[in-house]
mmCIF file of C-alpha atoms in Angstrom:
data_model
loop_
_atom_site.group_PDB
_atom_site.id
_atom_site.type_symbol
_atom_site.label_atom_id
_atom_site.label_comp_id
_atom_site.label_asym_id
_atom_site.label_seq_id
_atom_site.Cartn_x
_atom_site.Cartn_y
_atom_site.Cartn_z
ATOM 1 C CA MET A 1143 -44.276 -2.048 -20.599
ATOM 2 C CA ALA A 1144 -44.336 1.468 -18.547
ATOM 3 C CA GLN A 1145 -44.386 -0.733 -15.327
ATOM 4 C CA ALA A 1146 -41.725 -2.749 -16.707
ATOM 5 C CA ALA A 1147 -39.749 0.499 -17.552
ATOM 6 C CA LEU A 1148 -39.968 1.446 -14.046
ATOM 7 C CA ALA A 1149 -38.658 -2.019 -12.766
ATOM 8 C CA HIS A 1150 -35.654 -1.700 -15.099
ATOM 9 C CA LEU A 1151 -34.747 1.898 -14.183
ATOM 10 C CA PHE A 1152 -34.465 0.935 -10.174
ATOM 11 C CA THR A 1153 -32.713 -2.503 -10.815
ATOM 12 C CA GLY A 1154 -30.104 -0.408 -13.094
ATOM 13 C CA ASP A 1155 -31.104 -1.146 -16.463
ATOM 14 C CA GLN A 1156 -31.668 2.119 -17.751
ATOM 15 C CA ALA A 1157 -30.770 1.390 -21.338
ATOM 16 C CA THR A 1158 -33.949 -0.701 -21.304
ATOM 17 C CA ALA A 1159 -35.952 1.543 -19.417
ATOM 18 C CA ARG A 1160 -35.053 4.230 -22.050
ATOM 19 C CA ALA A 1161 -36.040 2.144 -24.668
ATOM 20 C CA THR A 1162 -39.139 0.303 -23.350
ATOM 21 C CA THR A 1163 -40.559 3.853 -22.047
ATOM 22 C CA THR A 1164 -40.184 5.065 -25.673
ATOM 23 C CA ARG A 1165 -42.589 1.924 -27.076
ATOM 24 C CA ALA A 1166 -44.655 2.372 -24.392
ATOM 25 C CA ALA A 1167 -45.202 6.085 -25.488
ATOM 26 C CA GLU A 1168 -45.678 5.292 -29.130
ATOM 27 C CA LEU A 1169 -48.547 2.742 -28.173
ATOM 28 C CA ILE A 1170 -50.462 5.121 -25.879
ATOM 29 C CA ASP A 1171 -50.301 7.742 -28.524
ATOM 30 C CA VAL A 1172 -52.142 5.886 -30.791
ATOM 31 C CA ALA A 1173 -54.602 4.808 -28.833
ATOM 32 C CA SER A 1174 -58.059 6.116 -28.908
ATOM 33 C CA ASP A 1175 -59.159 7.854 -25.645
ATOM 34 C CA ALA A 1176 -61.793 4.840 -25.217
ATOM 35 C CA THR A 1177 -58.940 2.380 -24.902
ATOM 36 C CA LEU A 1178 -56.889 3.974 -22.775
ATOM 37 C CA LEU A 1179 -59.788 4.965 -20.264
ATOM 38 C CA THR A 1180 -59.889 1.184 -19.604
ATOM 39 C CA ASN A 1181 -56.688 0.904 -18.196
ATOM 40 C CA LEU A 1182 -55.632 4.581 -16.872
ATOM 41 C CA GLU A 1183 -52.570 2.732 -14.904
ATOM 42 C CA ALA A 1184 -50.695 2.892 -18.205
ATOM 43 C CA ALA A 1185 -50.623 6.493 -18.415
ATOM 44 C CA PHE A 1186 -49.801 6.911 -14.908
ATOM 45 C CA GLN A 1187 -46.816 4.755 -15.024
ATOM 46 C CA LEU A 1188 -45.921 5.998 -18.317
ATOM 47 C CA GLY A 1189 -45.731 9.346 -17.074
ATOM 48 C CA MET A 1190 -43.566 8.693 -13.871
ATOM 49 C CA ALA A 1191 -41.011 6.701 -16.219
ATOM 50 C CA GLU A 1192 -40.639 9.950 -18.070
ATOM 51 C CA GLY A 1193 -40.426 12.168 -15.241
ATOM 52 C CA MET A 1194 -37.988 9.653 -13.613
ATOM 53 C CA LEU A 1195 -35.953 9.771 -16.925
ATOM 54 C CA GLY A 1196 -35.976 13.073 -17.471
ATOM 55 C CA ARG A 1197 -38.453 13.650 -20.228
ATOM 56 C CA LEU A 1198 -40.874 16.089 -18.409
ATOM 57 C CA VAL A 1199 -42.621 17.405 -21.692
ATOM 58 C CA ASP A 1200 -43.719 13.998 -22.133
ATOM 59 C CA ALA A 1201 -44.567 12.896 -18.699
ATOM 60 C CA GLU A 1202 -46.929 16.107 -18.324
ATOM 61 C CA ARG A 1203 -48.648 15.488 -21.580
ATOM 62 C CA HIS A 1204 -49.172 12.114 -20.985
ATOM 63 C CA LEU A 1205 -50.402 12.713 -17.301
ATOM 64 C CA THR A 1206 -52.470 15.350 -18.309
ATOM 65 C CA ARG A 1207 -54.455 13.103 -20.967
ATOM 66 C CA GLY A 1208 -54.639 10.700 -18.034
ATOM 67 C CA ALA A 1209 -56.031 13.214 -15.554
ATOM 68 C CA ALA A 1210 -59.046 14.359 -18.051
ATOM 69 C CA LEU A 1211 -59.756 11.042 -18.441
ATOM 70 C CA SER A 1212 -60.084 9.791 -15.051
ATOM 71 C CA LYS A 1213 -61.921 12.859 -14.023
ATOM 72 C CA SER A 1214 -64.282 12.478 -16.988
ATOM 73 C CA THR A 1215 -65.108 8.908 -16.258
ATOM 74 C CA GLY A 1216 -65.354 8.818 -12.503
ATOM 75 C CA GLN A 1217 -62.149 6.716 -11.831
ATOM 76 C CA THR A 1218 -61.184 8.688 -8.308
ATOM 77 C CA TYR A 1219 -59.252 5.771 -7.264
ATOM 78 C CA ILE A 1220 -56.178 6.997 -9.488
ATOM 79 C CA HIS A 1221 -56.987 10.532 -10.154
ATOM 80 C CA PRO A 1222 -55.271 12.499 -7.268
ATOM 81 C CA GLN A 1223 -51.793 9.784 -7.713
ATOM 82 C CA ILE A 1224 -52.126 11.137 -11.485
ATOM 83 C CA LEU A 1225 -52.312 14.609 -10.306
ATOM 84 C CA THR A 1226 -49.957 14.299 -7.835
ATOM 85 C CA VAL A 1227 -47.341 13.089 -10.214
ATOM 86 C CA LEU A 1228 -48.127 15.834 -12.952
ATOM 87 C CA ALA A 1229 -47.784 18.536 -10.254
ATOM 88 C CA ASN A 1230 -44.159 17.114 -9.715
ATOM 89 C CA ALA A 1231 -43.290 17.330 -13.503
ATOM 90 C CA GLN A 1232 -45.013 20.815 -13.697
ATOM 91 C CA LEU A 1233 -42.668 22.026 -10.475
ATOM 92 C CA ARG A 1234 -39.771 20.802 -12.188
ATOM 93 C CA SER A 1235 -40.210 22.182 -15.405
ATOM 94 C CA GLY A 1236 -40.727 25.655 -13.832
ATOM 95 C CA ASN A 1237 -44.655 25.744 -14.041
ATOM 96 C CA LEU A 1238 -45.121 26.948 -10.406
ATOM 97 C CA ARG A 1239 -48.788 28.420 -11.518
ATOM 98 C CA ARG A 1240 -49.904 25.399 -13.306
ATOM 99 C CA ALA A 1241 -48.102 23.226 -10.714
ATOM 100 C CA LEU A 1242 -50.225 25.026 -7.828
ATOM 101 C CA ALA A 1243 -53.585 24.735 -9.667
ATOM 102 C CA THR A 1244 -52.966 20.924 -10.496
ATOM 103 C CA LEU A 1245 -52.398 20.631 -6.399
ATOM 104 C CA ASP A 1246 -55.198 22.357 -5.562
ATOM 105 C CA GLU A 1247 -57.355 19.815 -7.751
ATOM 106 C CA THR A 1248 -55.603 17.328 -6.245
ATOM 107 C CA ALA A 1249 -56.107 18.061 -2.639
ATOM 108 C CA ARG A 1250 -60.091 17.962 -3.303
ATOM 109 C CA HIS A 1251 -59.756 14.398 -4.515
ATOM 110 C CA ILE A 1252 -57.483 13.282 -1.705
ATOM 111 C CA GLU A 1253 -60.179 13.772 0.714
ATOM 112 C CA GLN A 1254 -62.157 11.492 -1.333
ATOM 113 C CA VAL A 1255 -60.062 8.781 -1.623
ATOM 114 C CA GLY A 1256 -57.906 8.939 1.605
ATOM 115 C CA ASN A 1257 -54.563 7.395 0.523
ATOM 116 C CA PRO A 1258 -51.674 8.829 2.808
ATOM 117 C CA ALA A 1259 -49.051 8.318 0.688
ATOM 118 C CA THR A 1260 -50.554 10.518 -2.192
ATOM 119 C CA GLU A 1261 -51.427 12.870 0.184
ATOM 120 C CA VAL A 1262 -47.988 13.509 1.937
ATOM 121 C CA ILE A 1263 -45.856 13.378 -1.629
ATOM 122 C CA SER A 1264 -48.816 16.030 -3.279
ATOM 123 C CA ALA A 1265 -47.897 18.187 0.440
ATOM 124 C CA MET A 1266 -44.193 18.265 -0.294
ATOM 125 C CA VAL A 1267 -44.549 19.077 -3.740
ATOM 126 C CA ARG A 1268 -46.849 21.761 -2.618
ATOM 127 C CA ALA A 1269 -44.019 22.930 0.088
ATOM 128 C CA GLU A 1270 -41.271 23.447 -2.681
ATOM 129 C CA THR A 1271 -43.771 25.157 -5.101
ATOM 130 C CA LEU A 1272 -44.523 27.560 -2.293
ATOM 131 C CA TYR A 1273 -40.773 27.867 -1.796
ATOM 132 C CA TRP A 1274 -39.840 29.030 -4.841
ATOM 133 C CA ARG A 1275 -43.085 31.312 -5.683
ATOM 134 C CA ASN A 1276 -42.282 33.293 -2.586
ATOM 135 C CA SER A 1277 -45.549 35.347 -2.796
ATOM 136 C CA PRO A 1278 -46.341 37.100 0.756
ATOM 137 C CA GLY A 1279 -47.353 34.374 3.094
ATOM 138 C CA ASP A 1280 -45.918 31.626 1.051
ATOM 139 C CA LEU A 1281 -42.853 30.504 2.972
ATOM 140 C CA GLN A 1282 -44.733 30.279 6.076
ATOM 141 C CA ASP A 1283 -47.141 28.304 4.834
ATOM 142 C CA ALA A 1284 -44.201 26.133 2.891
ATOM 143 C CA VAL A 1285 -42.569 25.383 5.960
ATOM 144 C CA ALA A 1286 -46.143 24.159 8.045
ATOM 145 C CA THR A 1287 -47.005 22.073 4.992
ATOM 146 C CA ALA A 1288 -43.406 20.306 4.682
ATOM 147 C CA GLU A 1289 -43.346 19.680 8.837
ATOM 148 C CA HIS A 1290 -47.139 18.342 8.216
ATOM 149 C CA ALA A 1291 -46.050 15.879 5.729
ATOM 150 C CA ALA A 1292 -42.573 14.990 7.558
ATOM 151 C CA ALA A 1293 -44.958 14.040 10.377
ATOM 152 C CA ILE A 1294 -47.420 11.797 8.679
ATOM 153 C CA ALA A 1295 -44.582 10.007 7.075
ATOM 154 C CA GLY A 1296 -43.013 9.351 10.429
ATOM 155 C CA ASP A 1297 -40.365 6.719 10.625
ATOM 156 C CA THR A 1298 -42.255 4.496 8.049
ATOM 157 C CA PRO A 1299 -39.693 2.118 6.118
ATOM 158 C CA THR A 1300 -41.754 2.660 2.748
ATOM 159 C CA ALA A 1301 -40.307 3.800 0.002
ATOM 160 C CA TRP A 1302 -42.510 6.482 -0.316
ATOM 161 C CA ALA A 1303 -41.816 7.502 3.297
ATOM 162 C CA VAL A 1304 -38.471 7.506 2.659
ATOM 163 C CA THR A 1305 -38.651 9.894 -0.344
ATOM 164 C CA VAL A 1306 -40.766 12.260 1.969
ATOM 165 C CA ARG A 1307 -38.341 12.480 4.402
ATOM 166 C CA CYS A 1308 -35.236 13.131 2.074
ATOM 167 C CA PHE A 1309 -37.242 15.649 0.065
ATOM 168 C CA HIS A 1310 -38.121 17.186 3.811
ATOM 169 C CA ALA A 1311 -34.397 17.250 4.611
ATOM 170 C CA GLU A 1312 -33.980 19.136 1.216
ATOM 171 C CA PHE A 1313 -36.273 21.933 2.354
ATOM 172 C CA VAL A 1314 -35.262 22.159 5.661
ATOM 173 C CA LEU A 1315 -31.334 23.046 4.104
ATOM 174 C CA LEU A 1316 -33.429 25.501 1.551
ATOM 175 C CA THR A 1317 -34.807 27.121 4.586
ATOM 176 C CA GLY A 1318 -31.264 27.635 6.012
ATOM 177 C CA ASP A 1319 -31.072 24.695 8.821
ATOM 178 C CA THR A 1320 -27.843 23.240 7.852
ATOM 179 C CA ALA A 1321 -27.220 20.781 10.448
ATOM 180 C CA ARG A 1322 -30.954 19.646 10.951
ATOM 181 C CA ALA A 1323 -31.102 19.158 7.313
ATOM 182 C CA ARG A 1324 -27.709 16.764 7.490
ATOM 183 C CA SER A 1325 -28.981 14.860 10.245
ATOM 184 C CA LEU A 1326 -32.478 14.568 8.772
ATOM 185 C CA LEU A 1327 -31.162 12.996 5.127
ATOM 186 C CA LEU A 1328 -28.566 10.732 6.976
ATOM 187 C CA ASP A 1329 -31.507 9.128 8.885
ATOM 188 C CA ALA A 1330 -33.687 8.738 6.431
ATOM 189 C CA ALA A 1331 -31.332 7.303 3.491
ATOM 190 C CA GLY A 1332 -29.473 5.174 6.660
ATOM 191 C CA GLY A 1333 -25.939 6.777 6.714
ATOM 192 C CA THR A 1334 -23.336 7.728 4.518
ATOM 193 C CA HIS A 1335 -23.277 5.693 1.908
ATOM 194 C CA LEU A 1336 -27.360 6.256 1.635
ATOM 195 C CA PRO A 1337 -28.348 2.385 1.659
ATOM 196 C CA LYS A 1338 -31.511 2.917 1.770
ATOM 197 C CA LEU A 1339 -32.286 4.746 -1.404
ATOM 198 C CA THR A 1340 -31.896 3.347 -5.155
ATOM 199 C CA THR A 1341 -28.906 3.749 -7.176
ATOM 200 C CA TRP A 1342 -31.077 5.837 -9.312
ATOM 201 C CA ARG A 1343 -32.253 8.377 -6.537
ATOM 202 C CA ARG A 1344 -28.519 8.976 -4.743
ATOM 203 C CA PRO A 1345 -27.484 11.522 -6.930
ATOM 204 C CA ARG A 1346 -30.118 14.180 -5.867
ATOM 205 C CA TRP A 1347 -29.252 13.756 -2.127
ATOM 206 C CA CYS A 1348 -25.670 12.963 -2.626
ATOM 207 C CA ASP A 1349 -25.880 17.244 -3.975
ATOM 208 C CA THR A 1350 -27.959 18.007 -1.044
ATOM 209 C CA LEU A 1351 -25.368 16.735 1.239
ATOM 210 C CA ALA A 1352 -22.758 18.440 -0.775
ATOM 211 C CA GLN A 1353 -24.417 21.938 -0.494
ATOM 212 C CA ALA A 1354 -24.793 21.037 3.599
ATOM 213 C CA ALA A 1355 -20.892 19.992 3.954
ATOM 214 C CA PHE A 1356 -19.973 23.143 1.739
ATOM 215 C CA THR A 1357 -21.399 25.576 3.773
ATOM 216 C CA GLU A 1358 -20.003 24.182 6.547
ATOM 217 C CA GLY A 1359 -16.467 24.317 5.122
ATOM 218 C CA ASP A 1360 -16.104 20.582 5.350
ATOM 219 C CA HIS A 1361 -14.125 19.855 2.132
ATOM 220 C CA ALA A 1362 -13.632 16.081 2.840
ATOM 221 C CA SER A 1363 -17.571 15.522 3.457
ATOM 222 C CA VAL A 1364 -18.116 17.702 -0.051
ATOM 223 C CA HIS A 1365 -15.484 15.391 -2.281
ATOM 224 C CA HIS A 1366 -17.162 12.190 -0.470
ATOM 225 C CA TRP A 1367 -20.751 13.012 -1.350
ATOM 226 C CA ALA A 1368 -19.465 14.116 -5.520
ATOM 227 C CA GLN A 1369 -17.782 10.563 -5.645
ATOM 228 C CA LEU A 1370 -20.491 9.093 -4.352
ATOM 229 C CA ALA A 1371 -23.139 10.820 -6.894
ATOM 230 C CA GLU A 1372 -20.637 9.938 -9.671
ATOM 231 C CA THR A 1373 -19.908 6.244 -8.513
ATOM 232 C CA CYS A 1374 -23.839 6.074 -8.840
ATOM 233 C CA LEU A 1375 -24.056 7.252 -12.578
ATOM 234 C CA GLU A 1376 -20.930 4.964 -13.298
ATOM 235 C CA GLN A 1377 -23.157 2.176 -12.701
ATOM 236 C CA LEU A 1378 -26.532 3.876 -13.716
ATOM 237 C CA PRO A 1379 -26.188 6.854 -16.587
ATOM 238 C CA SER A 1380 -28.142 9.408 -16.481
ATOM 239 C CA THR A 1381 -28.923 12.654 -18.102
ATOM 240 C CA SER A 1382 -31.385 13.850 -15.615
ATOM 241 C CA ARG A 1383 -29.217 12.921 -12.520
ATOM 242 C CA GLN A 1384 -25.976 13.856 -14.033
ATOM 243 C CA GLY A 1385 -26.961 17.591 -13.435
ATOM 244 C CA PHE A 1386 -26.592 16.687 -9.434
ATOM 245 C CA ALA A 1387 -23.700 14.942 -9.835
ATOM 246 C CA LEU A 1388 -21.448 17.527 -11.735
ATOM 247 C CA ARG A 1389 -22.960 20.472 -9.107
ATOM 248 C CA ALA A 1390 -21.820 18.282 -6.219
ATOM 249 C CA ARG A 1391 -18.671 18.172 -7.936
ATOM 250 C CA MET A 1392 -18.310 22.030 -8.464
ATOM 251 C CA ARG A 1393 -18.774 22.657 -4.709
ATOM 252 C CA ALA A 1394 -15.721 20.000 -3.614
ATOM 253 C CA HIS A 1395 -13.640 22.299 -6.638
ATOM 254 C CA ALA A 1396 -15.072 25.441 -5.302
ATOM 255 C CA LEU A 1397 -14.397 24.248 -1.880
ATOM 256 C CA GLY A 1398 -10.513 23.322 -2.841
ATOM 257 C CA GLY A 1399 -10.035 26.623 -4.409
ATOM 258 C CA ALA A 1400 -10.051 25.305 -7.947
ATOM 259 C CA THR A 1401 -12.409 28.088 -9.239
ATOM 260 C CA GLU A 1402 -12.087 27.152 -13.154
ATOM 261 C CA ARG A 1403 -13.007 23.445 -12.687
ATOM 262 C CA ALA A 1404 -15.750 24.666 -10.444
ATOM 263 C CA VAL A 1405 -16.753 26.528 -13.105
ATOM 264 C CA ARG A 1406 -16.716 23.732 -15.635
ATOM 265 C CA SER A 1407 -18.923 21.654 -13.361
ATOM 266 C CA ALA A 1408 -21.027 24.308 -13.241
ATOM 267 C CA LYS A 1409 -21.621 24.496 -16.944
ATOM 268 C CA GLU A 1410 -21.873 21.095 -17.277
ATOM 269 C CA ALA A 1411 -24.402 20.940 -14.705
ATOM 270 C CA ILE A 1412 -26.668 23.365 -16.629
ATOM 271 C CA THR A 1413 -26.463 21.501 -19.631
ATOM 272 C CA ALA A 1414 -27.155 18.107 -18.104
ATOM 273 C CA PHE A 1415 -30.409 20.297 -16.560
ATOM 274 C CA SER A 1416 -31.457 22.076 -19.311
ATOM 275 C CA ASP A 1417 -31.464 18.807 -21.314
ATOM 276 C CA SER A 1418 -34.145 17.323 -18.677
ATOM 277 C CA ASP A 1419 -36.174 20.357 -18.990
ATOM 278 C CA GLU A 1420 -35.343 21.392 -15.054
ATOM 279 C CA ARG A 1421 -35.584 25.140 -15.235
ATOM 280 C CA ILE A 1422 -35.819 25.528 -11.278
ATOM 281 C CA GLU A 1423 -32.493 23.708 -11.222
ATOM 282 C CA VAL A 1424 -30.868 25.597 -14.371
ATOM 283 C CA CYS A 1425 -31.593 28.702 -12.773
ATOM 284 C CA ARG A 1426 -30.354 27.531 -9.192
ATOM 285 C CA THR A 1427 -27.227 26.031 -10.962
ATOM 286 C CA LEU A 1428 -26.564 29.652 -13.045
ATOM 287 C CA LEU A 1429 -27.021 31.645 -9.689
ATOM 288 C CA THR A 1430 -24.240 29.238 -7.732
ATOM 289 C CA ALA A 1431 -21.958 29.792 -10.573
ATOM 290 C CA ALA A 1432 -22.227 33.385 -10.559
ATOM 291 C CA GLU A 1433 -21.963 33.470 -6.816
ATOM 292 C CA LEU A 1434 -18.749 31.532 -6.279
ATOM 293 C CA SER A 1435 -17.399 33.401 -9.520
ATOM 294 C CA LEU A 1436 -17.912 36.754 -7.785
ATOM 295 C CA HIS A 1437 -16.536 35.447 -4.456
ATOM 296 C CA VAL A 1438 -13.856 35.219 -5.893
ATOM 297 C CA GLY A 1439 -13.612 38.506 -8.180
ATOM 298 C CA ARG A 1440 -14.006 36.419 -11.202
ATOM 299 C CA THR A 1441 -16.789 38.458 -13.346
ATOM 300 C CA HIS A 1442 -16.209 37.689 -16.880
ATOM 301 C CA GLU A 1443 -19.524 35.814 -18.056
ATOM 302 C CA VAL A 1444 -21.364 36.455 -15.138
ATOM 303 C CA ALA A 1445 -23.701 38.967 -16.633
ATOM 304 C CA ASN A 1446 -24.613 36.718 -19.449
ATOM 305 C CA TRP A 1447 -25.433 33.952 -16.467
ATOM 306 C CA LEU A 1448 -27.634 36.066 -14.605
ATOM 307 C CA ASP A 1449 -29.367 37.480 -17.629
ATOM 308 C CA HIS A 1450 -30.245 33.547 -18.524
ATOM 309 C CA ALA A 1451 -31.277 33.266 -14.755
ATOM 310 C CA GLY A 1452 -33.676 36.312 -14.960
ATOM 311 C CA ILE A 1453 -35.277 34.447 -18.249
ATOM 312 C CA LEU A 1454 -35.793 31.514 -16.303
ATOM 313 C CA ALA A 1455 -36.950 32.994 -12.955
ATOM 314 C CA ASP A 1456 -40.045 34.772 -14.809
ATOM 315 C CA GLN A 1457 -40.726 32.376 -16.927
ATOM 316 C CA CYS A 1458 -40.880 30.222 -13.846
ATOM 317 C CA GLY A 1459 -42.646 32.857 -12.133
ATOM 318 C CA SER A 1460 -40.356 32.373 -8.882
ATOM 319 C CA ALA A 1461 -40.141 35.547 -6.856
ATOM 320 C CA ARG A 1462 -37.251 33.952 -4.913
ATOM 321 C CA LEU A 1463 -34.861 33.530 -7.560
ATOM 322 C CA THR A 1464 -35.835 36.834 -9.088
ATOM 323 C CA GLU A 1465 -34.663 38.170 -5.622
ATOM 324 C CA ALA A 1466 -31.514 36.444 -6.089
ATOM 325 C CA VAL A 1467 -30.773 37.307 -9.819
ATOM 326 C CA VAL A 1468 -31.288 41.053 -8.548
ATOM 327 C CA HIS A 1469 -29.066 40.387 -5.334
ATOM 328 C CA GLN A 1470 -26.148 38.920 -7.970
ATOM 329 C CA ARG A 1471 -26.557 41.609 -10.324
ATOM 330 C CA ASP A 1472 -26.035 44.198 -7.371
ATOM 331 C CA ARG A 1473 -22.787 42.716 -6.571
ATOM 332 C CA LEU A 1474 -21.588 42.348 -10.233
ATOM 333 C CA ALA A 1475 -22.210 45.987 -10.407
ATOM 334 C CA ALA A 1476 -20.325 46.596 -6.963
ATOM 335 C CA ALA A 1477 -17.500 44.102 -8.573
ATOM 336 C CA ALA A 1478 -17.124 46.210 -11.733
ATOM 337 C CA THR A 1479 -15.460 48.976 -10.084
ATOM 338 C CA VAL A 1480 -12.719 46.559 -9.158
ATOM 339 C CA PRO A 1481 -9.960 45.748 -11.398
ATOM 340 C CA ASP A 1482 -10.408 41.786 -12.313
ATOM 341 C CA ALA A 1483 -6.562 40.495 -11.036
ATOM 342 C CA SER A 1484 -7.277 37.453 -13.019
ATOM 343 C CA ALA A 1485 -8.482 39.068 -16.847
ATOM 344 C CA SER A 1486 -4.840 39.508 -18.188
ATOM 345 C CA LEU A 1487 -3.913 35.560 -17.121
ATOM 346 C CA THR A 1488 -4.497 32.472 -19.694
ATOM 347 C CA ALA A 1489 -7.217 29.712 -18.674
ATOM 348 C CA ARG A 1490 -4.287 27.891 -17.682
ATOM 349 C CA GLU A 1491 -2.809 30.064 -15.725
ATOM 350 C CA ARG A 1492 -6.016 31.075 -13.950
ATOM 351 C CA GLU A 1493 -6.534 27.677 -13.158
ATOM 352 C CA ILE A 1494 -3.166 27.212 -11.703
ATOM 353 C CA ALA A 1495 -3.277 30.134 -9.820
ATOM 354 C CA ASP A 1496 -6.865 28.940 -8.598
ATOM 355 C CA LEU A 1497 -5.315 25.747 -7.298
ATOM 356 C CA VAL A 1498 -3.033 27.441 -5.278
ATOM 357 C CA SER A 1499 -4.672 29.854 -3.699
ATOM 358 C CA THR A 1500 -6.444 30.357 -0.137
ATOM 359 C CA GLY A 1501 -7.577 33.254 1.625
ATOM 360 C CA PRO A 1502 -10.062 34.584 4.431
ATOM 361 C CA PRO A 1503 -13.536 33.891 3.769
ATOM 362 C CA SER A 1504 -16.234 36.549 2.582
ATOM 363 C CA THR A 1505 -19.441 36.218 4.443
ATOM 364 C CA ALA A 1506 -22.193 33.858 3.455
ATOM 365 C CA VAL A 1507 -24.379 35.703 0.947
ATOM 366 C CA SER A 1508 -27.379 33.211 -0.060
ATOM 367 C CA SER A 1509 -28.656 29.789 0.275
ATOM 368 C CA PHE A 1510 -27.971 28.864 -3.175
ATOM 369 C CA THR A 1511 -24.251 28.626 -2.592
ATOM 370 C CA ASN A 1512 -23.692 29.370 1.037
ATOM 371 C CA TRP A 1513 -20.342 29.988 1.444
ATOM 372 C CA PRO A 1514 -18.607 28.230 4.331
ATOM 373 C CA CYS A 1515 -17.346 29.560 7.251
ATOM 374 C CA GLY A 1516 -13.949 28.518 7.025
ATOM 375 C CA ALA A 1517 -11.246 29.001 4.337
ATOM 376 C CA ALA A 1518 -12.594 29.833 1.013
ATOM 377 C CA PRO A 1519 -11.008 30.443 -2.627
ATOM 378 C CA THR A 1520 -9.438 33.883 -3.357
ATOM 379 C CA SER A 1521 -8.966 35.579 -6.869
ATOM 380 C CA SER A 1522 -5.336 35.574 -7.424
#
């Protein structure tokens, strides 16, 4: 049933995928260990389906149980795969310390099994985890690990290799190389309509491409990626994917000068990511909302967003996110000495002002929003 849920998910029938995943979970939860250890594929497939549906707490629970059983019974054929999916769920939940411990165990078992797909997927998860933790030396290790994984994946046409190349492109964007990231992602996904990706996977990469286009001030491209992500959700509604589409639309609104609309999209994205327990993405979106607001001199709500982001960054154990929160708090403190011209306006008046205002840009300040070199919205 768990495998069937994955099939339904990738063929666009999310309602059936959700129902089938729920039923599979009910069966596994009442099964004894003695029963489950005879078919650990069930726990593995269920964990993957739950992760894709944004049920990260359930995914971690079932994968942890499957990993314990595979380890205790010596079923090494599946142990690294379970651990890799588990580590990814822990990363998305913001459990960076736990994710790295799981990845360390994965590495020890991969040497025995020699599965290239598991090896490179595990490496990309490690690279992203190290990037967000950002302890001394982590960034260099993360870059080397990501490049190594991409080299192994090469131009292999299999689904796992395409996924690795997409994650590598996203990682390259996080580290600041916008042009290379866009080129890598479009090449991996097959062009501007991302034909090599399933409908379920496209919203995330649309958001990544929207961020790259935003950095370059390419309003038409940002709108294209936001629209493509929204079209995918029309075909396959998904709370876990909705956050990415909303964040792409946020960037389109912001680049077009509609700050209030951008903030509304950001808030909706925060809710969607929160519903899926994706603390890293919640924190990133809070920081982006704070940045775009401060960029136009809009300070109300920013303190609350940064307080929330600070709590999440601490819970995740992310020095990088913590540093970003501190940076935005410094900007907020500086902005407090400048009157907020929009404070006396009604919400509708602010929206109208945002729609008609453009002006010279500020300098780019962080990797979360990366204001472009072209025209940017200003306060009015």
